mmCIF file of C-alpha atoms in Angstrom:
data_model
loop_
_atom_site.group_PDB
_atom_site.id
_atom_site.type_symbol
_atom_site.label_atom_id
_atom_site.label_comp_id
_atom_site.label_asym_id
_atom_site.label_seq_id
_atom_site.Cartn_x
_atom_site.Cartn_y
_atom_site.Cartn_z
ATOM 1 C CA MET A 1 0.087 0.634 -0.222
ATOM 2 C CA CYS A 2 1.063 3.648 -0.645
ATOM 3 C CA SER A 3 0.657 4.200 2.857
ATOM 4 C CA GLN A 4 3.399 1.433 3.719
ATOM 5 C CA LEU A 5 6.039 4.521 2.162
ATOM 6 C CA PHE A 6 4.635 7.396 4.309
ATOM 7 C CA HIS A 7 5.591 5.944 7.593
ATOM 8 C CA GLY A 8 2.353 4.354 8.332
ATOM 9 C CA GLN A 9 0.419 7.735 7.321
ATOM 10 C CA PRO A 10 -2.338 7.693 4.813
ATOM 11 C CA CYS A 11 -0.259 8.760 1.190
ATOM 12 C CA PRO A 12 -1.063 12.386 0.329
ATOM 13 C CA LEU A 13 -2.288 11.487 -3.102
ATOM 14 C CA GLU A 14 -4.610 8.269 -2.142
ATOM 15 C CA ARG A 15 -7.717 10.793 -2.766
ATOM 16 C CA PRO A 16 -10.289 10.348 -4.896
ATOM 17 C CA ASP A 17 -9.660 13.290 -6.878
ATOM 18 C CA SER A 18 -5.714 12.207 -6.819
ATOM 19 C CA TRP A 19 -5.097 10.351 -10.252
ATOM 20 C CA GLU A 20 -4.887 13.130 -12.751
ATOM 21 C CA LEU A 21 -1.729 14.514 -10.057
ATOM 22 C CA CYS A 22 -0.435 11.075 -10.090
ATOM 23 C CA ARG A 23 -0.432 10.763 -13.844
ATOM 24 C CA SER A 24 2.485 13.923 -13.802
ATOM 25 C CA LYS A 25 4.280 12.293 -12.110
ATOM 26 C CA GLY A 26 5.437 9.456 -13.916
ATOM 27 C CA ALA A 27 5.157 5.770 -13.853
ATOM 28 C CA ALA A 28 5.931 5.764 -10.719
ATOM 29 C CA GLY A 29 3.652 7.398 -9.426
ATOM 30 C CA ALA A 30 0.647 6.876 -11.019
ATOM 31 C CA ALA A 31 1.584 2.870 -10.414
ATOM 32 C CA TRP A 32 1.550 3.166 -6.529
ATOM 33 C CA CYS A 33 -1.442 6.411 -6.469
ATOM 34 C CA ALA A 34 -3.678 4.497 -9.160
ATOM 35 C CA PRO A 35 -6.581 2.497 -7.995
ATOM 36 C CA PRO A 36 -6.224 -1.244 -6.944
ATOM 37 C CA SER A 37 -7.452 -2.318 -10.497
ATOM 38 C CA ARG A 38 -4.808 -0.386 -12.396
ATOM 39 C CA ARG A 39 -1.913 -0.555 -10.352
ATOM 40 C CA ARG A 40 1.134 -2.352 -11.336
ATOM 41 C CA ALA A 41 4.665 -2.957 -9.638
ATOM 42 C CA VAL A 42 7.291 -0.744 -9.950
ATOM 43 C CA SER A 43 10.380 0.514 -7.969
ATOM 44 C CA CYS A 44 10.068 3.005 -5.896
ATOM 45 C CA SER A 45 13.217 5.208 -5.187
ATOM 46 C CA CYS A 46 11.221 7.144 -2.026
ATOM 47 C CA ALA A 47 11.819 4.387 0.898
ATOM 48 C CA PRO A 48 15.488 4.266 -0.188
ATOM 49 C CA ASP A 49 15.766 8.004 -0.285
ATOM 50 C CA SER A 50 14.396 8.764 2.710
ATOM 51 C CA TRP A 51 16.411 5.565 4.272
ATOM 52 C CA SER A 52 19.561 7.182 3.564
ATOM 53 C CA ARG A 53 19.259 10.935 4.036
ATOM 54 C CA GLY A 54 18.411 9.315 7.588
ATOM 55 C CA LEU A 55 21.694 7.639 7.292
ATOM 56 C CA GLU A 56 23.602 10.744 5.888
ATOM 57 C CA ARG A 57 22.353 12.334 8.909
ATOM 58 C CA ARG A 58 22.873 9.761 11.133
ATOM 59 C CA GLN A 59 26.676 9.298 9.778
ATOM 60 C CA LEU A 60 27.079 13.629 10.365
ATOM 61 C CA VAL A 61 25.834 13.109 14.131
ATOM 62 C CA LEU A 62 28.382 10.692 14.411
ATOM 63 C CA SER A 63 31.262 12.193 13.052
ATOM 64 C CA GLY A 64 30.639 15.405 14.914
ATOM 65 C CA LEU A 65 30.384 13.074 18.068
ATOM 66 C CA ALA A 66 33.785 11.595 17.036
ATOM 67 C CA CYS A 67 35.653 14.827 16.437
ATOM 68 C CA SER A 68 34.044 16.233 19.839
ATOM 69 C CA PHE A 69 35.801 13.200 21.424
ATOM 70 C CA ALA A 70 39.248 13.643 19.649
ATOM 71 C CA ILE A 71 39.520 16.712 21.051
ATOM 72 C CA VAL A 72 38.178 15.979 24.365
ATOM 73 C CA LEU A 73 40.135 12.991 25.113
ATOM 74 C CA PRO A 74 43.808 13.684 26.188
ATOM 75 C CA ILE A 75 44.820 10.960 23.992
ATOM 76 C CA SER A 76 44.439 13.117 21.695
ATOM 77 C CA VAL A 77 46.626 15.774 22.940
ATOM 78 C CA VAL A 78 49.658 13.150 23.790
ATOM 79 C CA GLU A 79 49.355 11.907 20.043
ATOM 80 C CA SER A 80 49.571 14.891 18.382
ATOM 81 C CA CYS A 81 52.516 15.385 21.004
ATOM 82 C CA ALA A 82 54.284 12.791 20.352
ATOM 83 C CA ALA A 83 54.053 13.716 16.824
ATOM 84 C CA ALA A 84 56.238 16.638 16.921
ATOM 85 C CA ALA A 85 58.443 15.503 19.991
ATOM 86 C CA GLU A 86 62.326 15.865 20.777
ATOM 87 C CA VAL A 87 64.338 13.654 22.765
ATOM 88 C CA ASP A 88 66.739 15.535 24.667
ATOM 89 C CA ASP A 89 70.239 14.244 26.438
ATOM 90 C CA ASP A 90 68.382 12.903 28.800
ATOM 91 C CA GLY A 91 66.452 10.453 27.004
ATOM 92 C CA VAL A 92 63.154 12.653 27.953
ATOM 93 C CA LYS A 93 60.927 13.022 24.818
ATOM 94 C CA MET A 94 59.739 16.719 24.839
ATOM 95 C CA ALA A 95 57.388 18.006 22.931
ATOM 96 C CA MET A 96 56.789 22.397 21.895
ATOM 97 C CA LEU A 97 54.072 24.448 22.561
ATOM 98 C CA VAL A 98 54.412 28.003 20.640
ATOM 99 C CA ASP A 99 51.927 30.658 21.641
ATOM 100 C CA GLU A 100 52.451 33.440 18.968
ATOM 101 C CA THR A 101 49.510 35.713 20.493
ATOM 102 C CA ASN A 102 51.808 35.566 23.335
ATOM 103 C CA ALA A 103 54.899 35.564 21.313
ATOM 104 C CA TYR A 104 56.399 32.889 23.690
ATOM 105 C CA SER A 105 57.157 28.738 23.642
ATOM 106 C CA PHE A 106 58.225 26.587 25.871
ATOM 107 C CA LEU A 107 59.095 22.375 26.050
ATOM 108 C CA TYR A 108 56.901 19.765 28.050
ATOM 109 C CA PRO A 109 57.924 16.488 28.592
ATOM 110 C CA VAL A 110 55.487 13.598 26.833
ATOM 111 C CA GLN A 111 57.142 10.847 27.594
ATOM 112 C CA LEU A 112 59.962 9.166 30.604
ATOM 113 C CA PRO A 113 63.829 8.009 29.073
ATOM 114 C CA GLY A 114 62.636 4.116 28.925
ATOM 115 C CA LYS A 115 59.512 3.639 29.722
ATOM 116 C CA LYS A 116 56.153 3.488 27.544
ATOM 117 C CA THR A 117 53.852 5.488 29.543
ATOM 118 C CA SER A 118 52.819 8.905 28.323
ATOM 119 C CA PHE A 119 52.054 12.062 30.053
ATOM 120 C CA ARG A 120 48.362 12.461 29.351
ATOM 121 C CA TRP A 121 48.243 15.980 29.605
ATOM 122 C CA VAL A 122 44.760 18.289 29.247
ATOM 123 C CA GLU A 123 44.994 21.813 27.662
ATOM 124 C CA SER A 124 43.032 23.468 30.123
ATOM 125 C CA ARG A 125 43.176 26.609 29.323
ATOM 126 C CA LYS A 126 43.932 27.388 25.473
ATOM 127 C CA SER A 127 46.427 30.773 24.219
ATOM 128 C CA GLU A 128 44.833 33.323 24.532
ATOM 129 C CA ARG A 129 45.597 36.704 25.019
ATOM 130 C CA TYR A 130 45.348 38.678 28.331
ATOM 131 C CA SER A 131 42.681 40.861 28.040
ATOM 132 C CA SER A 132 40.366 38.309 27.918
ATOM 133 C CA ALA A 133 42.015 35.403 30.226
ATOM 134 C CA ALA A 134 41.412 34.353 34.081
ATOM 135 C CA PRO A 135 42.686 36.361 36.387
ATOM 136 C CA LEU A 136 44.089 34.758 39.236
ATOM 137 C CA SER A 137 43.753 37.692 42.201
ATOM 138 C CA PRO A 138 40.781 39.664 42.871
ATOM 139 C CA ASP A 139 42.456 42.610 41.133
ATOM 140 C CA ALA A 140 42.965 41.051 38.002
ATOM 141 C CA ARG A 141 46.803 41.994 37.438
ATOM 142 C CA GLN A 142 47.982 38.734 36.416
ATOM 143 C CA ARG A 143 46.338 36.174 33.905
ATOM 144 C CA ILE A 144 46.745 32.615 33.065
ATOM 145 C CA VAL A 145 46.721 32.800 29.185
ATOM 146 C CA SER A 146 47.613 29.426 28.598
ATOM 147 C CA GLU A 147 47.565 26.199 31.246
ATOM 148 C CA ARG A 148 47.337 22.381 30.449
ATOM 149 C CA LEU A 149 47.600 19.510 33.318
ATOM 150 C CA ASP A 150 48.259 15.739 33.901
ATOM 151 C CA MET A 151 45.786 14.338 36.478
ATOM 152 C CA ILE A 152 47.702 10.701 36.686
ATOM 153 C CA ASN A 153 50.970 12.726 37.406
ATOM 154 C CA ASN A 154 49.383 15.882 39.454
ATOM 155 C CA ALA A 155 51.472 18.162 37.187
ATOM 156 C CA VAL A 156 50.500 21.479 36.325
ATOM 157 C CA ILE A 157 51.816 23.813 34.006
ATOM 158 C CA SER A 158 50.774 27.382 33.242
ATOM 159 C CA VAL A 159 52.064 30.909 32.023
ATOM 160 C CA SER A 160 50.731 34.069 33.150
ATOM 161 C CA ILE A 161 50.550 37.518 32.703
ATOM 162 C CA GLY A 162 50.355 40.654 34.634
ATOM 163 C CA PRO A 163 52.689 44.110 35.262
ATOM 164 C CA PRO A 164 55.009 44.322 37.785
ATOM 165 C CA SER A 165 54.392 45.289 41.146
ATOM 166 C CA SER A 166 56.668 49.200 42.927
ATOM 167 C CA ARG A 167 56.112 47.586 45.830
ATOM 168 C CA PHE A 168 58.630 44.756 45.051
ATOM 169 C CA LEU A 169 60.178 46.621 41.897
ATOM 170 C CA PRO A 170 60.618 50.210 42.410
ATOM 171 C CA SER A 171 63.475 50.060 39.326
ATOM 172 C CA LYS A 172 62.220 51.099 36.212
ATOM 173 C CA ASP A 173 65.675 49.307 34.992
ATOM 174 C CA LYS A 174 64.851 45.452 34.558
ATOM 175 C CA LYS A 175 68.645 44.685 35.081
ATOM 176 C CA THR A 176 68.378 45.447 38.513
ATOM 177 C CA TRP A 177 65.993 43.463 39.483
ATOM 178 C CA ALA A 178 67.177 40.656 42.237
ATOM 179 C CA ALA A 179 65.679 37.219 41.093
ATOM 180 C CA LYS A 180 64.242 37.150 44.878
ATOM 181 C CA ASP A 181 62.172 40.528 44.304
ATOM 182 C CA VAL A 182 60.627 39.238 41.094
ATOM 183 C CA ALA A 183 59.809 36.521 43.194
ATOM 184 C CA ASP A 184 58.005 37.599 45.485
ATOM 185 C CA CYS A 185 55.870 40.153 42.700
ATOM 186 C CA VAL A 186 54.782 37.131 40.683
ATOM 187 C CA LEU A 187 53.843 35.130 44.031
ATOM 188 C CA SER A 188 51.800 38.374 45.628
ATOM 189 C CA ASP A 189 49.275 38.534 43.034
ATOM 190 C CA LYS A 190 48.840 34.951 42.992
ATOM 191 C CA SER A 191 45.592 33.914 45.171
ATOM 192 C CA SER A 192 41.848 33.189 44.512
ATOM 193 C CA LEU A 193 40.703 34.371 47.930
ATOM 194 C CA LYS A 194 40.143 38.404 48.971
ATOM 195 C CA VAL A 195 43.534 38.207 50.923
ATOM 196 C CA THR A 196 45.888 40.828 51.497
ATOM 197 C CA THR A 197 49.139 41.036 49.579
ATOM 198 C CA SER A 198 51.041 39.845 52.828
ATOM 199 C CA GLN A 199 49.104 36.932 53.640
ATOM 200 C CA ARG A 200 49.421 35.882 50.096
ATOM 201 C CA MET A 201 53.405 36.119 50.482
ATOM 202 C CA ALA A 202 52.360 33.901 53.961
ATOM 203 C CA GLU A 203 51.258 30.903 51.512
ATOM 204 C CA SER A 204 54.591 30.562 49.352
ATOM 205 C CA SER A 205 57.971 29.936 50.674
ATOM 206 C CA VAL A 206 60.785 30.580 48.116
ATOM 207 C CA LEU A 207 63.521 27.719 48.402
ATOM 208 C CA ASP A 208 65.604 29.092 45.627
ATOM 209 C CA ALA A 209 66.329 32.757 43.123
ATOM 210 C CA HIS A 210 68.742 33.315 40.891
ATOM 211 C CA THR A 211 69.115 35.309 37.394
ATOM 212 C CA THR A 212 70.073 34.048 34.495
ATOM 213 C CA ASP A 213 70.741 36.416 30.947
ATOM 214 C CA VAL A 214 69.454 34.348 27.542
ATOM 215 C CA ASP A 215 70.239 36.781 24.315
ATOM 216 C CA GLY A 216 70.427 39.792 26.555
ATOM 217 C CA GLU A 217 67.704 39.770 28.524
ATOM 218 C CA PRO A 218 67.642 38.799 31.797
ATOM 219 C CA TYR A 219 65.215 35.641 33.075
ATOM 220 C CA TRP A 220 64.322 35.141 36.338
ATOM 221 C CA TYR A 221 64.226 31.416 37.694
ATOM 222 C CA TYR A 222 62.911 30.526 41.542
ATOM 223 C CA GLU A 223 61.095 27.262 43.236
ATOM 224 C CA TYR A 224 59.110 27.772 45.598
ATOM 225 C CA ILE A 225 56.569 25.361 47.923
ATOM 226 C CA VAL A 226 52.592 26.513 48.769
ATOM 227 C CA ARG A 227 52.107 25.882 51.932
ATOM 228 C CA LYS A 228 48.463 25.324 51.693
ATOM 229 C CA SER A 229 47.054 21.739 51.154
ATOM 230 C CA PRO A 230 46.210 21.255 47.622
ATOM 231 C CA THR A 231 43.206 19.934 48.027
ATOM 232 C CA LYS A 232 40.658 19.969 51.152
ATOM 233 C CA SER A 233 40.304 15.581 52.224
ATOM 234 C CA ALA A 234 44.491 15.729 52.196
ATOM 235 C CA PRO A 235 45.481 12.965 54.759
ATOM 236 C CA GLU A 236 49.060 14.753 55.108
ATOM 237 C CA PRO A 237 49.526 18.199 56.892
ATOM 238 C CA ASN A 238 52.814 18.499 54.656
ATOM 239 C CA LEU A 239 51.648 17.641 51.327
ATOM 240 C CA PHE A 240 51.915 21.082 49.676
ATOM 241 C CA ARG A 241 52.436 21.816 45.730
ATOM 242 C CA HIS A 242 56.429 22.228 44.676
ATOM 243 C CA ASN A 243 56.600 24.759 42.459
ATOM 244 C CA VAL A 244 59.372 25.805 39.781
ATOM 245 C CA ALA A 245 59.122 28.559 37.840
ATOM 246 C CA CYS A 246 60.696 31.383 34.982
ATOM 247 C CA THR A 247 59.476 34.348 34.532
ATOM 248 C CA ALA A 248 61.086 37.204 31.837
ATOM 249 C CA GLU A 249 59.710 40.769 31.071
ATOM 250 C CA ARG A 250 58.718 42.415 27.808
ATOM 251 C CA ASP A 251 56.381 45.515 27.118
ATOM 252 C CA GLY A 252 55.856 46.479 31.005
ATOM 253 C CA PHE A 253 54.588 43.075 31.865
ATOM 254 C CA LEU A 254 55.998 40.097 33.214
ATOM 255 C CA TYR A 255 55.993 36.536 31.477
ATOM 256 C CA SER A 256 55.851 33.751 33.865
ATOM 257 C CA LEU A 257 55.663 30.134 33.250
ATOM 258 C CA ASN A 258 55.315 28.652 36.291
ATOM 259 C CA ALA A 259 55.082 24.338 36.918
ATOM 260 C CA SER A 260 54.305 22.516 40.175
ATOM 261 C CA THR A 261 53.640 18.912 41.188
ATOM 262 C CA LEU A 262 52.513 17.334 44.789
ATOM 263 C CA SER A 263 55.791 17.518 47.073
ATOM 264 C CA LYS A 264 55.763 13.968 47.686
ATOM 265 C CA GLN A 265 55.990 13.336 43.805
ATOM 266 C CA TRP A 266 58.853 16.124 43.359
ATOM 267 C CA GLU A 267 61.544 13.727 43.491
ATOM 268 C CA SER A 268 60.210 11.784 40.162
ATOM 269 C CA MET A 269 58.403 14.834 38.664
ATOM 270 C CA GLY A 270 60.797 17.466 39.486
ATOM 271 C CA PRO A 271 64.001 17.188 37.001
ATOM 272 C CA LEU A 272 61.038 17.228 34.336
ATOM 273 C CA LEU A 273 59.294 20.408 35.293
ATOM 274 C CA GLN A 274 63.125 21.766 35.753
ATOM 275 C CA LYS A 275 63.268 20.885 32.240
ATOM 276 C CA ALA A 276 60.042 23.198 30.648
ATOM 277 C CA VAL A 277 61.032 25.907 32.954
ATOM 278 C CA ALA A 278 64.796 26.077 31.449
ATOM 279 C CA SER A 279 63.174 26.367 28.319
ATOM 280 C CA PHE A 280 60.963 28.926 28.502
ATOM 281 C CA HIS A 281 62.147 31.792 25.982
ATOM 282 C CA LEU A 282 60.253 35.000 24.878
ATOM 283 C CA LEU A 283 59.934 34.913 20.682
ATOM 284 C CA PRO A 284 60.128 37.752 18.329
ATOM 285 C CA PRO A 285 57.252 39.393 18.124
ATOM 286 C CA THR A 286 54.908 38.208 15.174
ATOM 287 C CA GLU A 287 52.235 39.819 12.833
ATOM 288 C CA LYS A 288 49.823 37.253 15.717
ATOM 289 C CA TYR A 289 51.522 38.959 18.515
ATOM 290 C CA VAL A 290 48.945 41.018 20.573
ATOM 291 C CA PRO A 291 50.703 42.970 23.509
ATOM 292 C CA PRO A 292 49.138 43.017 26.547
ATOM 293 C CA TYR A 293 48.271 46.707 27.329
ATOM 294 C CA GLN A 294 46.228 46.600 23.789
ATOM 295 C CA ASP A 295 42.680 46.502 23.361
ATOM 296 C CA PRO A 296 42.364 46.151 27.636
ATOM 297 C CA TRP A 297 38.203 46.291 27.147
ATOM 298 C CA ARG A 298 38.165 43.387 24.588
ATOM 299 C CA PHE A 299 36.954 39.816 26.289
ATOM 300 C CA TRP A 300 37.243 37.626 23.583
#
């Protein structure tokens, strides 16, 4: 019956006055919509076409879901990183991240030497301009422009940008800045709580700080621990985050790369994170570079 071709609904052409209209539709239309006595068996392409269109729609939906999973799942990040990975002198596979918007680059580990296991890095914050980045403190001076984390190894690597504070760095000549003062300046702006600068500094203890000249520019390196427990349910009272960082200055702003892990994993993870921090480098600006002071009102 013709109703079988319309998902259980009566054929719109199966009416007393529809025969002449069906004849204009060709042999197939005349055969299926003719009175029963005049019907003849012919092939109809309506059902296959409808079925194929439904199949195409399902294929599009499934392909969209597959693309979404490829973006979200950490394995896709690992595979893409492994393709561009390089092996350093210690046998550690390192991949490079290049942020053209903020003009910097750094290496991060993707595979340990002599092991088949890989890091499961997830890009929790994609690279973005300073004006639209997430703030690290209520005054929104220092902001995270890029962040990736490995939940298995409790490792976090992030890049933040912010203006220097005259309280810690009163001189305009950056070559006179001490590494400890730069570290205190950056750490004073790292808190999501509405606390004073002194309270923010009390959360962290700088273990080491030194300055290194890189291509004629000072880079400040420092190591510190955060006294606050990384989780509310941490069973050990001395379970903190161990951090290493590097800061450089350009256009009146401080660019800082910070890498951290839990204190109990520092012995195994620390050397790898130190490699990442040592590789941090400000790149020559290109046409894609957006200085932090440009369009401060723009949030996209």
